[in-house]
Amino acid sequence: MKGIGIALFLSWLLSLAICDTEVAESSALEIDQDIVLPNDDDAPSSTVVDSCVLDVPYDAYSGSTVVDDQSSVKNVDENTNVEISPSIDVKEEISYPYEEKLMIKPLPNNYLLTSFSFRMDSEEFMPGKSALDYDGYGHYTVFPMAFKPMMDRTATRQLHLRFTRGFWDSESWGRLPHDGFKSGGSGVELWAIIEAESDDQAYKQWKILANSLSGLFCASINFIDTSKTTYPVKSFQPDGQLPLFDDTKKLFLVRAALANEPVCTENLTPFVKLFPTKGRSGISTLLDGHKVFDSSWHSLSIDITTECSASGETCKYQMEALVDVVMNVPNVLARNERPIPKPVAGDKLRCDLSKPFDAFQCFPLPEETKVSYSLSKIYGKQILGSNEISNHPSHVCVDATDDWTAYIKIDDTYFSTDDNCFELKSSLNHDVYLESENTSSVIRYESAPLYVSRSLTGYGQDRGGLRTVFKNPHSNPVKAVYFESLPWFMRVYLSTLKLEPGENCDGDGGISLERVMNSTYYLPAVDRARPTHLEYVITVPANTSFAISYQFDKSLLQYAEYPPDANHGFEIESAVITIIEPSEYQMRTATLLLLLSTPDFSMPYNVIILTSTVIGLIFGTLFNLIMKRVVSMQLADRVQATSGIKYKIKMLKQKLLSKVKRLTG
Amino acid sequence: METPERWVVLVCVAVRMIVSLSFPQLQQQLDKSVEFSTPFTSYRSLREGVYMLKQGFELYNGGVIHHSPLLVVLMSLIEPEFLVSLLYACLDALIAYQLACIARCFSKSITIPAWIPCLLYSLNPLALLSCVSRSSVIFTNVCISTAVLHALQGNVLVASVAIATAGYLSLYPLLLVFPLFAIFETRSSRVKAAAITSFTVAVLLTLSYTACGNNWAFLDATYGSLVRFDKLFPNLGLWWYFFAEMFDAYVPFFKAVFNIVVVSFIAPLTVRFYRQPCYAFVLCVGWITLTKPYPTLGDAGFLLGFLPLFHPLFGYLRYSALSCLLFLHAVVLSPIFYHLWVDLGSGNSNFFYAITLVYALAIASIVADLCWAMLRFEYDHGKPNYQLKVTQI
């Protein structure tokens, strides 16, 4: 299975190499092709298509102001152009179904959310027919070549992959981006809708899919097995009707999560390489592992769906890839200044002078609310031009209040627009400059409809409890689906399920388990083969909080089943809460760290020997007692004297002696 | 029922009810302790079964339930906590009473009054706590004591049904049919007992099959995982640490070996003591307590309940002090060492493992000593001659 994944990955790499050489050849020969070639980083203005920069960069430029002493204001008009020298003539634009957007949004407390979004479509294909039968082009353009064979082979109609790490502070930052539907729990989360005859078959295809993705993203997704796979019944349901290529088959929703998977650079690099720009132009140039993963919260997501025409004859895959990063701006800027953390010099400390202040005392002031920084300070690079591959130019938007001013810097010139949205049309370097007098003034996200937190209770490594606190601060009831998948070594006692009313619960209002929780789906775990799968619909009344808890036992594992760092504990994947009413929203609890009792790993031989000895001792004792004859001591002595070993040796000695005597005598 | 026994039985029920009612938390605490509860006998998994049954979930589709289906159905009929406590107390009192009856069957050889074994069992802390913990081991124990009593009284029907039920509840007591049948005097009654036992087992299994919604899955969840030792949980037995540490490739082999060890001594003990089949029966109970995969102190308490019946043999015991000390050592230190390992983390698993070895040696020394005492008793033809030095060759 793993081999297939690696083979796919290699073939993909090979195909990339071939593609690159082809492009290089064609540009060398200067073949007049209907293609817009991506630019080389080193020569930003050498090959630019006329139409890109002949347009006015921005429609609204009235508000342009000087922001830097060195650079002059450029009131852009029709005549202001950058000199260009096109080297390839392109007869007409061809649009590829590719789109990229960047949304920058300041969050409270000097945090900054940057959301990258990339959308691409595959070429149309006819389901159930080979590419040879299809009249149209059967080639790849912007849709990543690695995905289509994999999707076809495993009959995957929808694929969702999430790499998420960090903590989203929903109490101060509000709702998750994209209403939470595009971010997973900590670690890796994967779910897919697979067309198959039976659930066994679906699982086989799922396993192939997981292994392929594992190779593609250099992640341990291949560790997904039956003991981690669930088939959700209420959560993760697809929005619309999905196409079924073969009417005799059915669709299966399969899901798994790996909570202990670290998300890192080796996952981001293949991720960026999926885009047609390969991280060399457009906004994807910003995606540098050092910066993305040096953040408070980051989420990488991939969603692929199958869209079919109304007649169902032709279909195509649509892929949406998102990267959302939350950074603490002062921290990042401070790190730029001092890569090696050092204490701030005494005279640079910001002290509250209204309080006792001298060489030894300093009460720090709250963080400065006046900031100005550019995106290149945050990400360490500038945006290298537009993506130039689709006719949708790369789009950059800043979503902030009027207290913020955003400029786009093209080379050394700053521009601004009314709606703070910029379209990158040239192949020049772009940078976004942000300035604010009052950083505490940000556009508030609507607050999350429900707060859910889950924790482990109890002490000791042999048993514990899970306690989930639901808090609805709003004045309307919230209806949600709670999904939880627990590893088999947590032996859940659902009979201990109970509800503890919170502070502002009216005691006689009768908040009971039966009232808030309904249509429970529960599939208990099977050792080493199936996780516990719990799903229920929960209604949280307005302005209430309560906790739902239950108990579990922790099983002992076999010696070899423990990971090398057994005493670190086992990560339990987060619970998923999908809110249905009043508005659709998805959220996840934090992951948990479960400590199991461990045997002594240095002892296998000792234990085998000691236990065997004790059993042998007992067995031997009883065996002797039962098998031997009971006699008196005298009789025993007599028998011993006539049949014991000593007696036999004596007899032998006598015999030998007598023989020797006879020989000699 | 004679007057002193009636009082003792009442005391037995009263003590159990008082302890259960005055310390309501004690039941849960004991149910969580490894000494009194195992995945196959714990009350909370029985409650989980009742819950599953009421919610309409499948009982044996994975999960934590390893109790027999009919037991789960029975418990689902008894809802209030008080009645459950009363049921357990009454069952335990029944065991105590039956011990008195067994003692009376041996009134010729046993000189102590019949109510003494009854009282000792009632006040035995192990039996008491096991009863309070509501371990399902008590159901098996009631069946075993019923079987042996009725076999002694010559009531083939009840004895066979009881031993079949014990086997149905926890499988290993089914091995006790060998010493039990040895108690019956005639061949015809043995044949009859065998027929009734197999018939009862068949009926119970069929009933369970219907109770589970026409599904044989319970066989695997109850007996299959017991024999295969599927649930690796610390307990007082010899199995758990051995299989936690054993190399993967040898696990099936050693599971077979351990099961063979359980079976191995049943027939030899029965054959060797065929003249004293009741004692053979108790020795077999001891052997099963020693070697079964999920033993609890409740089993040990039950075994100790039979010891007063060996009163005439006490003079022959060679290691009574050693057995007592080993046993006390294990019983006192096991909760402490388990706490050190699991809760405090200041000890490791070897602490508790060492205690399980001591416990095994304690039970073994009791069984072996009784065995020796019986051999010696036979040698003296019932007239004790403690001065005579005797050995085995």
mmCIF file of N, CA and C in Angstrom, chain A residues 56-136:
data_model
loop_
_atom_site.group_PDB
_atom_site.id
_atom_site.type_symbol
_atom_site.label_atom_id
_atom_site.label_comp_id
_atom_site.label_asym_id
_atom_site.label_seq_id
_atom_site.Cartn_x
_atom_site.Cartn_y
_atom_site.Cartn_z
ATOM 1 N N VAL A 56 -5.125 50.031 -16.004
ATOM 2 C CA VAL A 56 -4.848 50.774 -14.785
ATOM 3 C C VAL A 56 -4.780 49.759 -13.653
ATOM 4 N N PRO A 57 -3.789 49.861 -12.789
ATOM 5 C CA PRO A 57 -3.757 48.880 -11.703
ATOM 6 C C PRO A 57 -5.014 48.915 -10.851
ATOM 7 N N TYR A 58 -5.490 50.093 -10.551
ATOM 8 C CA TYR A 58 -6.646 50.157 -9.650
ATOM 9 C C TYR A 58 -7.639 51.166 -10.155
ATOM 10 N N ASP A 59 -8.867 50.805 -10.006
ATOM 11 C CA ASP A 59 -9.925 51.694 -10.477
ATOM 12 C C ASP A 59 -10.054 52.907 -9.572
ATOM 13 N N ALA A 60 -9.961 52.685 -8.330
ATOM 14 C CA ALA A 60 -10.131 53.799 -7.405
ATOM 15 C C ALA A 60 -8.786 54.144 -6.813
ATOM 16 N N TYR A 61 -8.281 55.271 -7.136
ATOM 17 C CA TYR A 61 -6.965 55.644 -6.642
ATOM 18 C C TYR A 61 -6.982 57.032 -6.067
ATOM 19 N N SER A 62 -8.145 57.528 -5.852
ATOM 20 C CA SER A 62 -8.231 58.909 -5.390
ATOM 21 C C SER A 62 -7.623 59.080 -4.010
ATOM 22 N N GLY A 63 -7.666 58.059 -3.260
ATOM 23 C CA GLY A 63 -7.198 58.182 -1.880
ATOM 24 C C GLY A 63 -5.711 57.933 -1.713
ATOM 25 N N SER A 64 -4.971 57.871 -2.785
ATOM 26 C CA SER A 64 -3.555 57.553 -2.666
ATOM 27 C C SER A 64 -2.801 58.649 -1.922
ATOM 28 N N THR A 65 -1.965 58.254 -1.035
ATOM 29 C CA THR A 65 -1.233 59.242 -0.244
ATOM 30 C C THR A 65 0.214 58.838 -0.124
ATOM 31 N N VAL A 66 1.000 59.759 0.352
ATOM 32 C CA VAL A 66 2.407 59.435 0.588
ATOM 33 C C VAL A 66 2.512 58.636 1.874
ATOM 34 N N VAL A 67 3.229 57.598 1.820
ATOM 35 C CA VAL A 67 3.398 56.830 3.040
ATOM 36 C C VAL A 67 4.861 56.691 3.386
ATOM 37 N N ASP A 68 5.689 57.045 2.499
ATOM 38 C CA ASP A 68 7.107 56.860 2.767
ATOM 39 C C ASP A 68 7.849 58.068 2.185
ATOM 40 N N ASP A 69 8.870 58.496 2.879
ATOM 41 C CA ASP A 69 9.576 59.678 2.393
ATOM 42 C C ASP A 69 10.313 59.401 1.088
ATOM 43 N N GLN A 70 10.819 58.213 1.003
ATOM 44 C CA GLN A 70 11.625 57.912 -0.178
ATOM 45 C C GLN A 70 10.779 57.813 -1.454
ATOM 46 N N SER A 71 9.590 57.333 -1.294
ATOM 47 C CA SER A 71 8.816 57.104 -2.506
ATOM 48 C C SER A 71 7.813 58.234 -2.703
ATOM 49 N N SER A 72 7.627 58.586 -3.906
ATOM 50 C CA SER A 72 6.706 59.676 -4.196
ATOM 51 C C SER A 72 5.326 59.120 -4.473
ATOM 52 N N VAL A 73 4.339 59.969 -4.305
ATOM 53 C CA VAL A 73 2.975 59.536 -4.591
ATOM 54 C C VAL A 73 2.831 59.404 -6.089
ATOM 55 N N LYS A 74 2.196 58.359 -6.461
ATOM 56 C CA LYS A 74 1.929 58.219 -7.886
ATOM 57 C C LYS A 74 0.440 58.288 -8.094
ATOM 58 N N ASN A 75 0.007 59.351 -8.640
ATOM 59 C CA ASN A 75 -1.388 59.407 -9.021
ATOM 60 C C ASN A 75 -1.521 58.663 -10.338
ATOM 61 N N VAL A 76 -2.042 57.506 -10.223
ATOM 62 C CA VAL A 76 -2.035 56.642 -11.387
ATOM 63 C C VAL A 76 -3.039 57.176 -12.406
ATOM 64 N N ASP A 77 -2.628 57.324 -13.593
ATOM 65 C CA ASP A 77 -3.602 57.641 -14.639
ATOM 66 C C ASP A 77 -3.318 56.774 -15.857
ATOM 67 N N GLU A 78 -4.051 57.023 -16.890
ATOM 68 C CA GLU A 78 -3.983 56.163 -18.069
ATOM 69 C C GLU A 78 -2.581 56.120 -18.671
ATOM 70 N N ASN A 79 -1.849 57.215 -18.477
ATOM 71 C CA ASN A 79 -0.578 57.272 -19.179
ATOM 72 C C ASN A 79 0.592 56.705 -18.387
ATOM 73 N N THR A 80 0.356 56.532 -17.109
ATOM 74 C CA THR A 80 1.459 56.032 -16.283
ATOM 75 C C THR A 80 1.612 54.538 -16.475
ATOM 76 N N ASN A 81 2.620 54.170 -17.132
ATOM 77 C CA ASN A 81 2.843 52.745 -17.366
ATOM 78 C C ASN A 81 4.262 52.388 -17.024
ATOM 79 N N VAL A 82 4.402 51.146 -16.751
ATOM 80 C CA VAL A 82 5.754 50.642 -16.586
ATOM 81 C C VAL A 82 6.216 50.222 -17.975
ATOM 82 N N GLU A 83 7.444 50.547 -18.256
ATOM 83 C CA GLU A 83 7.974 50.140 -19.566
ATOM 84 C C GLU A 83 8.122 48.635 -19.607
ATOM 85 N N ILE A 84 7.613 48.066 -20.631
ATOM 86 C CA ILE A 84 7.725 46.609 -20.720
ATOM 87 C C ILE A 84 8.283 46.223 -22.078
ATOM 88 N N SER A 85 8.887 45.081 -22.088
ATOM 89 C CA SER A 85 9.427 44.597 -23.352
ATOM 90 C C SER A 85 9.026 43.149 -23.511
ATOM 91 N N PRO A 86 7.880 42.886 -24.088
ATOM 92 C CA PRO A 86 7.414 41.512 -24.194
ATOM 93 C C PRO A 86 8.320 40.695 -25.112
ATOM 94 N N SER A 87 8.609 39.513 -24.652
ATOM 95 C CA SER A 87 9.462 38.658 -25.468
ATOM 96 C C SER A 87 8.649 37.614 -26.198
ATOM 97 N N ILE A 88 7.458 37.322 -25.687
ATOM 98 C CA ILE A 88 6.615 36.349 -26.383
ATOM 99 C C ILE A 88 5.334 37.045 -26.746
ATOM 100 N N ASP A 89 4.910 36.866 -27.937
ATOM 101 C CA ASP A 89 3.634 37.437 -28.334
ATOM 102 C C ASP A 89 2.549 36.408 -28.122
ATOM 103 N N VAL A 90 1.532 36.818 -27.464
ATOM 104 C CA VAL A 90 0.422 35.912 -27.222
ATOM 105 C C VAL A 90 -0.772 36.477 -27.951
ATOM 106 N N LYS A 91 -1.384 35.648 -28.786
ATOM 107 C CA LYS A 91 -2.458 36.147 -29.630
ATOM 108 C C LYS A 91 -3.680 36.482 -28.799
ATOM 109 N N GLU A 92 -4.055 35.549 -27.951
ATOM 110 C CA GLU A 92 -5.229 35.851 -27.134
ATOM 111 C C GLU A 92 -5.060 35.217 -25.767
ATOM 112 N N GLU A 93 -5.746 35.785 -24.836
ATOM 113 C CA GLU A 93 -5.704 35.257 -23.484
ATOM 114 C C GLU A 93 -6.405 33.904 -23.450
ATOM 115 N N ILE A 94 -5.859 33.010 -22.708
ATOM 116 C CA ILE A 94 -6.610 31.785 -22.432
ATOM 117 C C ILE A 94 -6.804 31.714 -20.929
ATOM 118 N N SER A 95 -8.004 31.393 -20.524
ATOM 119 C CA SER A 95 -8.257 31.408 -19.091
ATOM 120 C C SER A 95 -8.247 29.987 -18.570
ATOM 121 N N TYR A 96 -7.479 29.796 -17.581
ATOM 122 C CA TYR A 96 -7.490 28.506 -16.907
ATOM 123 C C TYR A 96 -8.349 28.621 -15.663
ATOM 124 N N PRO A 97 -9.063 27.564 -15.345
ATOM 125 C CA PRO A 97 -9.940 27.645 -14.174
ATOM 126 C C PRO A 97 -9.139 27.645 -12.881
ATOM 127 N N TYR A 98 -8.496 28.740 -12.632
ATOM 128 C CA TYR A 98 -7.668 28.859 -11.433
ATOM 129 C C TYR A 98 -7.866 30.245 -10.848
ATOM 130 N N GLU A 99 -7.898 30.319 -9.565
ATOM 131 C CA GLU A 99 -8.194 31.574 -8.894
ATOM 132 C C GLU A 99 -7.454 31.578 -7.577
ATOM 133 N N GLU A 100 -6.866 32.677 -7.218
ATOM 134 C CA GLU A 100 -6.239 32.717 -5.901
ATOM 135 C C GLU A 100 -6.537 34.032 -5.210
ATOM 136 N N LYS A 101 -6.714 33.959 -3.921
ATOM 137 C CA LYS A 101 -7.096 35.144 -3.157
ATOM 138 C C LYS A 101 -6.348 35.144 -1.844
ATOM 139 N N LEU A 102 -6.099 36.327 -1.374
ATOM 140 C CA LEU A 102 -5.485 36.461 -0.056
ATOM 141 C C LEU A 102 -6.309 37.469 0.738
ATOM 142 N N MET A 103 -6.692 37.070 1.908
ATOM 143 C CA MET A 103 -7.477 37.947 2.767
ATOM 144 C C MET A 103 -6.670 38.207 4.030
ATOM 145 N N ILE A 104 -6.482 39.479 4.315
ATOM 146 C CA ILE A 104 -5.715 39.838 5.515
ATOM 147 C C ILE A 104 -6.674 40.490 6.491
ATOM 148 N N LYS A 105 -6.662 40.003 7.706
ATOM 149 C CA LYS A 105 -7.644 40.523 8.652
ATOM 150 C C LYS A 105 -6.994 40.656 10.020
ATOM 151 N N PRO A 106 -6.896 41.894 10.510
ATOM 152 C CA PRO A 106 -6.373 42.044 11.871
ATOM 153 C C PRO A 106 -7.385 41.519 12.881
ATOM 154 N N LEU A 107 -6.867 40.840 13.886
ATOM 155 C CA LEU A 107 -7.701 40.320 14.971
ATOM 156 C C LEU A 107 -7.392 41.105 16.247
ATOM 157 N N PRO A 108 -8.219 40.993 17.248
ATOM 158 C CA PRO A 108 -7.920 41.709 18.492
ATOM 159 C C PRO A 108 -6.575 41.292 19.071
ATOM 160 N N ASN A 109 -6.043 42.114 19.941
ATOM 161 C CA ASN A 109 -4.777 41.860 20.648
ATOM 162 C C ASN A 109 -3.603 41.678 19.695
ATOM 163 N N ASN A 110 -3.594 42.472 18.628
ATOM 164 C CA ASN A 110 -2.465 42.459 17.698
ATOM 165 C C ASN A 110 -2.219 41.130 17.017
ATOM 166 N N TYR A 111 -3.244 40.365 16.834
ATOM 167 C CA TYR A 111 -3.098 39.156 16.031
ATOM 168 C C TYR A 111 -3.496 39.482 14.607
ATOM 169 N N LEU A 112 -2.997 38.699 13.695
ATOM 170 C CA LEU A 112 -3.300 38.945 12.294
ATOM 171 C C LEU A 112 -3.661 37.615 11.638
ATOM 172 N N LEU A 113 -4.803 37.610 10.997
ATOM 173 C CA LEU A 113 -5.219 36.405 10.277
ATOM 174 C C LEU A 113 -4.970 36.613 8.798
ATOM 175 N N THR A 114 -4.231 35.713 8.188
ATOM 176 C CA THR A 114 -4.065 35.755 6.736
ATOM 177 C C THR A 114 -4.647 34.480 6.174
ATOM 178 N N SER A 115 -5.584 34.645 5.262
ATOM 179 C CA SER A 115 -6.240 33.485 4.657
ATOM 180 C C SER A 115 -5.904 33.435 3.184
ATOM 181 N N PHE A 116 -5.246 32.378 2.785
ATOM 182 C CA PHE A 116 -4.943 32.161 1.371
ATOM 183 C C PHE A 116 -5.994 31.209 0.834
ATOM 184 N N SER A 117 -6.443 31.487 -0.365
ATOM 185 C CA SER A 117 -7.390 30.560 -0.954
ATOM 186 C C SER A 117 -7.034 30.328 -2.412
ATOM 187 N N PHE A 118 -7.029 29.074 -2.804
ATOM 188 C CA PHE A 118 -6.684 28.694 -4.175
ATOM 189 C C PHE A 118 -7.771 27.762 -4.678
ATOM 190 N N ARG A 119 -8.315 28.089 -5.835
ATOM 191 C CA ARG A 119 -9.338 27.217 -6.423
ATOM 192 C C ARG A 119 -8.914 26.813 -7.805
ATOM 193 N N MET A 120 -9.137 25.565 -8.148
ATOM 194 C CA MET A 120 -8.804 25.117 -9.500
ATOM 195 C C MET A 120 -9.745 23.995 -9.894
ATOM 196 N N ASP A 121 -9.991 23.885 -11.179
ATOM 197 C CA ASP A 121 -10.861 22.834 -11.706
ATOM 198 C C ASP A 121 -10.042 21.918 -12.603
ATOM 199 N N SER A 122 -10.486 20.682 -12.684
ATOM 200 C CA SER A 122 -9.839 19.782 -13.630
ATOM 201 C C SER A 122 -10.512 19.952 -14.990
ATOM 202 N N GLU A 123 -9.902 19.372 -15.997
ATOM 203 C CA GLU A 123 -10.552 19.309 -17.306
ATOM 204 C C GLU A 123 -11.754 18.384 -17.186
ATOM 205 N N GLU A 124 -12.702 18.556 -18.062
ATOM 206 C CA GLU A 124 -13.883 17.700 -18.000
ATOM 207 C C GLU A 124 -13.539 16.289 -18.451
ATOM 208 N N PHE A 125 -14.183 15.329 -17.867
ATOM 209 C CA PHE A 125 -13.981 13.939 -18.286
ATOM 210 C C PHE A 125 -15.325 13.251 -18.241
ATOM 211 N N MET A 126 -15.390 12.110 -18.898
ATOM 212 C CA MET A 126 -16.645 11.363 -18.909
ATOM 213 C C MET A 126 -16.526 10.199 -17.951
ATOM 214 N N PRO A 127 -17.368 10.160 -16.968
ATOM 215 C CA PRO A 127 -17.253 9.064 -15.998
ATOM 216 C C PRO A 127 -17.495 7.721 -16.657
ATOM 217 N N GLY A 128 -16.730 6.765 -16.239
ATOM 218 C CA GLY A 128 -16.923 5.412 -16.731
ATOM 219 C C GLY A 128 -16.319 5.161 -18.092
ATOM 220 N N LYS A 129 -15.730 6.176 -18.705
ATOM 221 C CA LYS A 129 -15.110 5.949 -20.015
ATOM 222 C C LYS A 129 -13.644 6.299 -19.917
ATOM 223 N N SER A 130 -12.868 5.618 -20.710
ATOM 224 C CA SER A 130 -11.441 5.906 -20.664
ATOM 225 C C SER A 130 -11.186 7.202 -21.426
ATOM 226 N N ALA A 131 -10.046 7.773 -21.179
ATOM 227 C CA ALA A 131 -9.725 9.059 -21.784
ATOM 228 C C ALA A 131 -9.728 8.961 -23.315
ATOM 229 N N LEU A 132 -9.486 7.769 -23.865
ATOM 230 C CA LEU A 132 -9.407 7.606 -25.319
ATOM 231 C C LEU A 132 -10.761 7.810 -25.969
ATOM 232 N N ASP A 133 -11.819 7.450 -25.222
ATOM 233 C CA ASP A 133 -13.152 7.578 -25.798
ATOM 234 C C ASP A 133 -13.644 9.017 -25.776
ATOM 235 N N TYR A 134 -12.964 9.819 -25.045
ATOM 236 C CA TYR A 134 -13.468 11.167 -24.835
ATOM 237 C C TYR A 134 -12.905 12.072 -25.923
ATOM 238 N N ASP A 135 -13.808 12.833 -26.539
ATOM 239 C CA ASP A 135 -13.410 13.624 -27.695
ATOM 240 C C ASP A 135 -12.562 14.837 -27.315
ATOM 241 N N GLY A 136 -12.909 15.439 -26.185
ATOM 242 C CA GLY A 136 -12.218 16.672 -25.805
ATOM 243 C C GLY A 136 -10.785 16.409 -25.381
#
